């Protein structure tokens, strides 16, 4: 050992050289570059070019005070979003407090049904509310008939309709985190505060509310973003002057540059709120600071009040379930026979028979299933690979990769749709030299891009819970990388992969917003078919499709629940 | 079973050396421990031996086989991780059989060897259990069985006891030592706990900031530390600046800063100590080097008693002297509660006073 070997650098295996990780990651970078960065930059670029030369014409038109259409659209989008946040906040937080602080008969049922709106595809939610509470809706007409009124006593229309639908479909974004925070809240903190002499009001204001602010703030941002992105509810209630509606209108009129400019504005608002939300998320999180006794629910006493709570819970559950009931009911009604009656007068099974026997009706179902599955499969491959490298390897640029994966999720479907049109209405290397707009491929790609982070996030969560040294243990015991990955690493995160993939399928089956911009007659998905049937007043057929959509979502969610119960390690 | 040679091993991350010039030989069948505080490079060294990290320069040899750039799965090692790293989706039996399955051992043989390995760690009949159904101590033993069942060339243990509670730690420690002795397998053990290292090791390598401090037997590192770091980290020595006052034959007398005279033997000195008159040396005293002073006049250290704990077997004093705190253990001594807050005389055993070179005082 007299020989000094200090200068001889060890030739590490190629797989362990610092640059090798980037070779392995190149497919991930390729996907992000081609389907996220390039399309979005395209939108941004197109918004500044008129006939090939730089111009601010689109923005001048948008902010032109004489035309007002676009300014009004921005204003409407903003104020619908603010009101949606307020309504969702009141309903969601209120319900969370009600269900977590009081014990009453009917509580369990209400709790179980409170998350139903989450499972409802957006188009179904909006349509069912129109059927139920619109000016020709079942409830207003029913009340008019029962009480012999000359006109319907109330009807949801316009912006109020949009708000109610938003509240119904989005209050869960407040309800779930707030009730989780309440459940996990450490009552010993509140006891400590009262022990220090705080009154009940002070305990609430100084201890309990501050503990809830992180979840409430995050929910506020989320609901605001989703409301800004909402397209379905304004479409059903005919509010043309929102940003999303204007974007689709510009696109329909063939003015892609204008659609790009409007998309740029909408995207910037969304990203702005995303940035605030994430900054806030990181800074204030009290969960798990202390572990204490669970919250003690106060029992509701007195026969009268108890009876009242039963009735109230029943009504609330009924209200939550009515949208699904009405869709199922109308799915059996004959098309064109329901005019001024309260309920559809003629019933038939024909719609379902048609759906499964006529290729023309079957096609959208087949399309939705195949395209969602294809997108979910892509998401699994991409998400697992990205999550593995992000969780288990260190490399420069991790932060950017994470943000890029999250970006499409935070962008309105309309913006994603427009960006893909801008990107792929010419041949590119990312579309393998093809024009994808107007072909079948663009929709699965859109689903893939929109749901990019679903598998990624849930798999990352699984990775965070599993021990990194298990992979090393496998290697130490003689397993090569492939054996270690497929027999040890993958089985350990399988729960997370599955739940992410199922969530992707749920979203894909119900997808409407990007679909309406990108579909062709060959790739028409269920939601677009529903919309078309509605436009031609074939409500029965539309609702038969809707029922099928709900059933698909329900089956997927059941599988997801079952998986969660089965895996011992527990995925998320 | 094999000798392990580390030749001028260096590992740097972004230009910072995590391990510097590690150059030593682990003998076949030896229980060898890498000891040091966290961040000293001991785990990095172990991971390089296992193949989970590759050295920047230098070489690793198992016997005459150069494994420096070999993938971990081709090294034939058995490794036990700090957090056990059992596969949660497999049963205990499947966990232990994992390495055998990869080695294409027949099913019947697998079952036999798994049963034997589990028996070895006193977990017979646990094959069908799930990982989360057994306790931490049992998990650690399963990890050990999984590592040993493949009869590896080298057994690597990365802080295997740090997640166990004190009682279990002692039991598992002797269990590991027993298995190692029975199988006489070359074992490399990483820990930050010096008592643990002393208890199990044949030899200990003390590391600090990536640099080897001393490689010696447990007695060697404890009784004859090479420098201030080893003296303080292992033997809990307290060190005093002093000057050589007189040398008589093999007896050396030094004076501390306040003039206190201490006498010891010149053989009890680290390499590099010079006993020329007036030279600076460090006088190192371990807690158990003291005796009750009684009416003796020689080798007396006086200090203010800050605290005293009586454990039955001994009285443990915390004393303030020469501007620092010192621990003194008096075996079989009955302390007096009124000692606290008062000056007290301690006698230093001439045989146990140890000297370190003064240059080392950085």
PDB file of C-alpha atoms in Angstrom, chain A residues 1 3-6 8-13 16 467 469-470 472-480 483 487-488 491-492 568, chain B residues 7-8 23 47 52 54-59 68-69 72-73 77 81 83 85-89 98-99 101-103 132 146:
ATOM      1  CA  UNK A   1       0.000   0.000   0.000  1.00  0.00           C
ATOM      2  CA  UNK A   3       1.300   3.322  -3.942  1.00  0.00           C
ATOM      3  CA  UNK A   4      -0.559   6.606  -3.579  1.00  0.00           C
ATOM      4  CA  UNK A   5      -3.841   6.325  -5.471  1.00  0.00           C
ATOM      5  CA  UNK A   6      -5.280   9.655  -4.502  1.00  0.00           C
ATOM      6  CA  UNK A   8      -6.800   8.269  -9.737  1.00  0.00           C
ATOM      7  CA  UNK A   9     -10.462   9.228  -9.840  1.00  0.00           C
ATOM      8  CA  UNK A  10     -12.768   6.288  -9.494  1.00  0.00           C
ATOM      9  CA  UNK A  11     -14.696   5.458 -12.633  1.00  0.00           C
ATOM     10  CA  UNK A  12     -18.187   5.288 -11.211  1.00  0.00           C
ATOM     11  CA  UNK A  13     -20.782   3.284 -13.156  1.00  0.00           C
ATOM     12  CA  UNK A  16     -24.227   6.987 -11.036  1.00  0.00           C
ATOM     13  CA  UNK A 467     -38.786   4.152   3.634  1.00  0.00           C
ATOM     14  CA  UNK A 469     -33.759   2.512   2.378  1.00  0.00           C
ATOM     15  CA  UNK A 470     -36.078  -0.349   1.358  1.00  0.00           C
ATOM     16  CA  UNK A 472     -31.274   0.020  -0.996  1.00  0.00           C
ATOM     17  CA  UNK A 473     -32.024  -3.024   1.140  1.00  0.00           C
ATOM     18  CA  UNK A 474     -33.285  -4.815  -1.977  1.00  0.00           C
ATOM     19  CA  UNK A 475     -30.164  -3.842  -3.902  1.00  0.00           C
ATOM     20  CA  UNK A 476     -27.977  -4.968  -1.013  1.00  0.00           C
ATOM     21  CA  UNK A 477     -29.713  -8.342  -1.034  1.00  0.00           C
ATOM     22  CA  UNK A 478     -28.714  -8.763  -4.655  1.00  0.00           C
ATOM     23  CA  UNK A 479     -31.630  -7.293  -6.615  1.00  0.00           C
ATOM     24  CA  UNK A 480     -30.788  -5.292  -9.726  1.00  0.00           C
ATOM     25  CA  UNK A 483     -36.176  -6.118  -9.744  1.00  0.00           C
ATOM     26  CA  UNK A 487     -40.871  -5.858  -6.727  1.00  0.00           C
ATOM     27  CA  UNK A 488     -40.180  -3.459  -3.863  1.00  0.00           C
ATOM     28  CA  UNK A 491     -45.689  -2.374  -4.648  1.00  0.00           C
ATOM     29  CA  UNK A 492     -45.007  -0.028  -1.761  1.00  0.00           C
ATOM     30  CA  UNK A 568     -52.388  -2.261   4.968  1.00  0.00           C
TER      31      UNK A 568
ATOM     32  CA  UNK B   7      -7.175   2.414   0.002  1.00  0.00           C
ATOM     33  CA  UNK B   8      -6.908   6.192   0.226  1.00  0.00           C
ATOM     34  CA  UNK B  23      -6.967   3.964   4.458  1.00  0.00           C
ATOM     35  CA  UNK B  47     -22.306   3.272   2.109  1.00  0.00           C
ATOM     36  CA  UNK B  52     -24.723   2.866  -2.345  1.00  0.00           C
ATOM     37  CA  UNK B  54     -19.111   5.721  -4.961  1.00  0.00           C
ATOM     38  CA  UNK B  55     -15.804   7.186  -3.788  1.00  0.00           C
ATOM     39  CA  UNK B  56     -14.381  10.178  -5.587  1.00  0.00           C
ATOM     40  CA  UNK B  57     -10.982   8.526  -5.518  1.00  0.00           C
ATOM     41  CA  UNK B  58      -9.325   5.551  -3.904  1.00  0.00           C
ATOM     42  CA  UNK B  59     -10.217   1.891  -3.945  1.00  0.00           C
ATOM     43  CA  UNK B  68     -14.785   0.117  -5.945  1.00  0.00           C
ATOM     44  CA  UNK B  69     -17.216   0.716  -8.830  1.00  0.00           C
ATOM     45  CA  UNK B  72     -24.320  -3.015  -4.617  1.00  0.00           C
ATOM     46  CA  UNK B  73     -26.249  -6.054  -5.834  1.00  0.00           C
ATOM     47  CA  UNK B  77     -23.124  -8.004   1.328  1.00  0.00           C
ATOM     48  CA  UNK B  81     -30.365  -0.326   8.170  1.00  0.00           C
ATOM     49  CA  UNK B  83     -34.784   1.995  10.296  1.00  0.00           C
ATOM     50  CA  UNK B  85     -36.011  -1.176   5.837  1.00  0.00           C
ATOM     51  CA  UNK B  86     -38.235  -4.233   5.966  1.00  0.00           C
ATOM     52  CA  UNK B  87     -40.524  -4.512   2.949  1.00  0.00           C
ATOM     53  CA  UNK B  88     -43.995  -3.638   4.269  1.00  0.00           C
ATOM     54  CA  UNK B  89     -45.825  -5.437   1.451  1.00  0.00           C
ATOM     55  CA  UNK B  98     -35.939 -12.067  -0.572  1.00  0.00           C
ATOM     56  CA  UNK B  99     -32.203 -12.475  -1.043  1.00  0.00           C
ATOM     57  CA  UNK B 101     -35.187 -15.757  -4.161  1.00  0.00           C
ATOM     58  CA  UNK B 102     -32.845 -13.492  -6.108  1.00  0.00           C
ATOM     59  CA  UNK B 103     -30.105 -16.081  -5.744  1.00  0.00           C
ATOM     60  CA  UNK B 132     -46.396  -3.880  11.124  1.00  0.00           C
ATOM     61  CA  UNK B 146     -32.633 -11.187   6.293  1.00  0.00           C
TER      62      UNK B 146
END
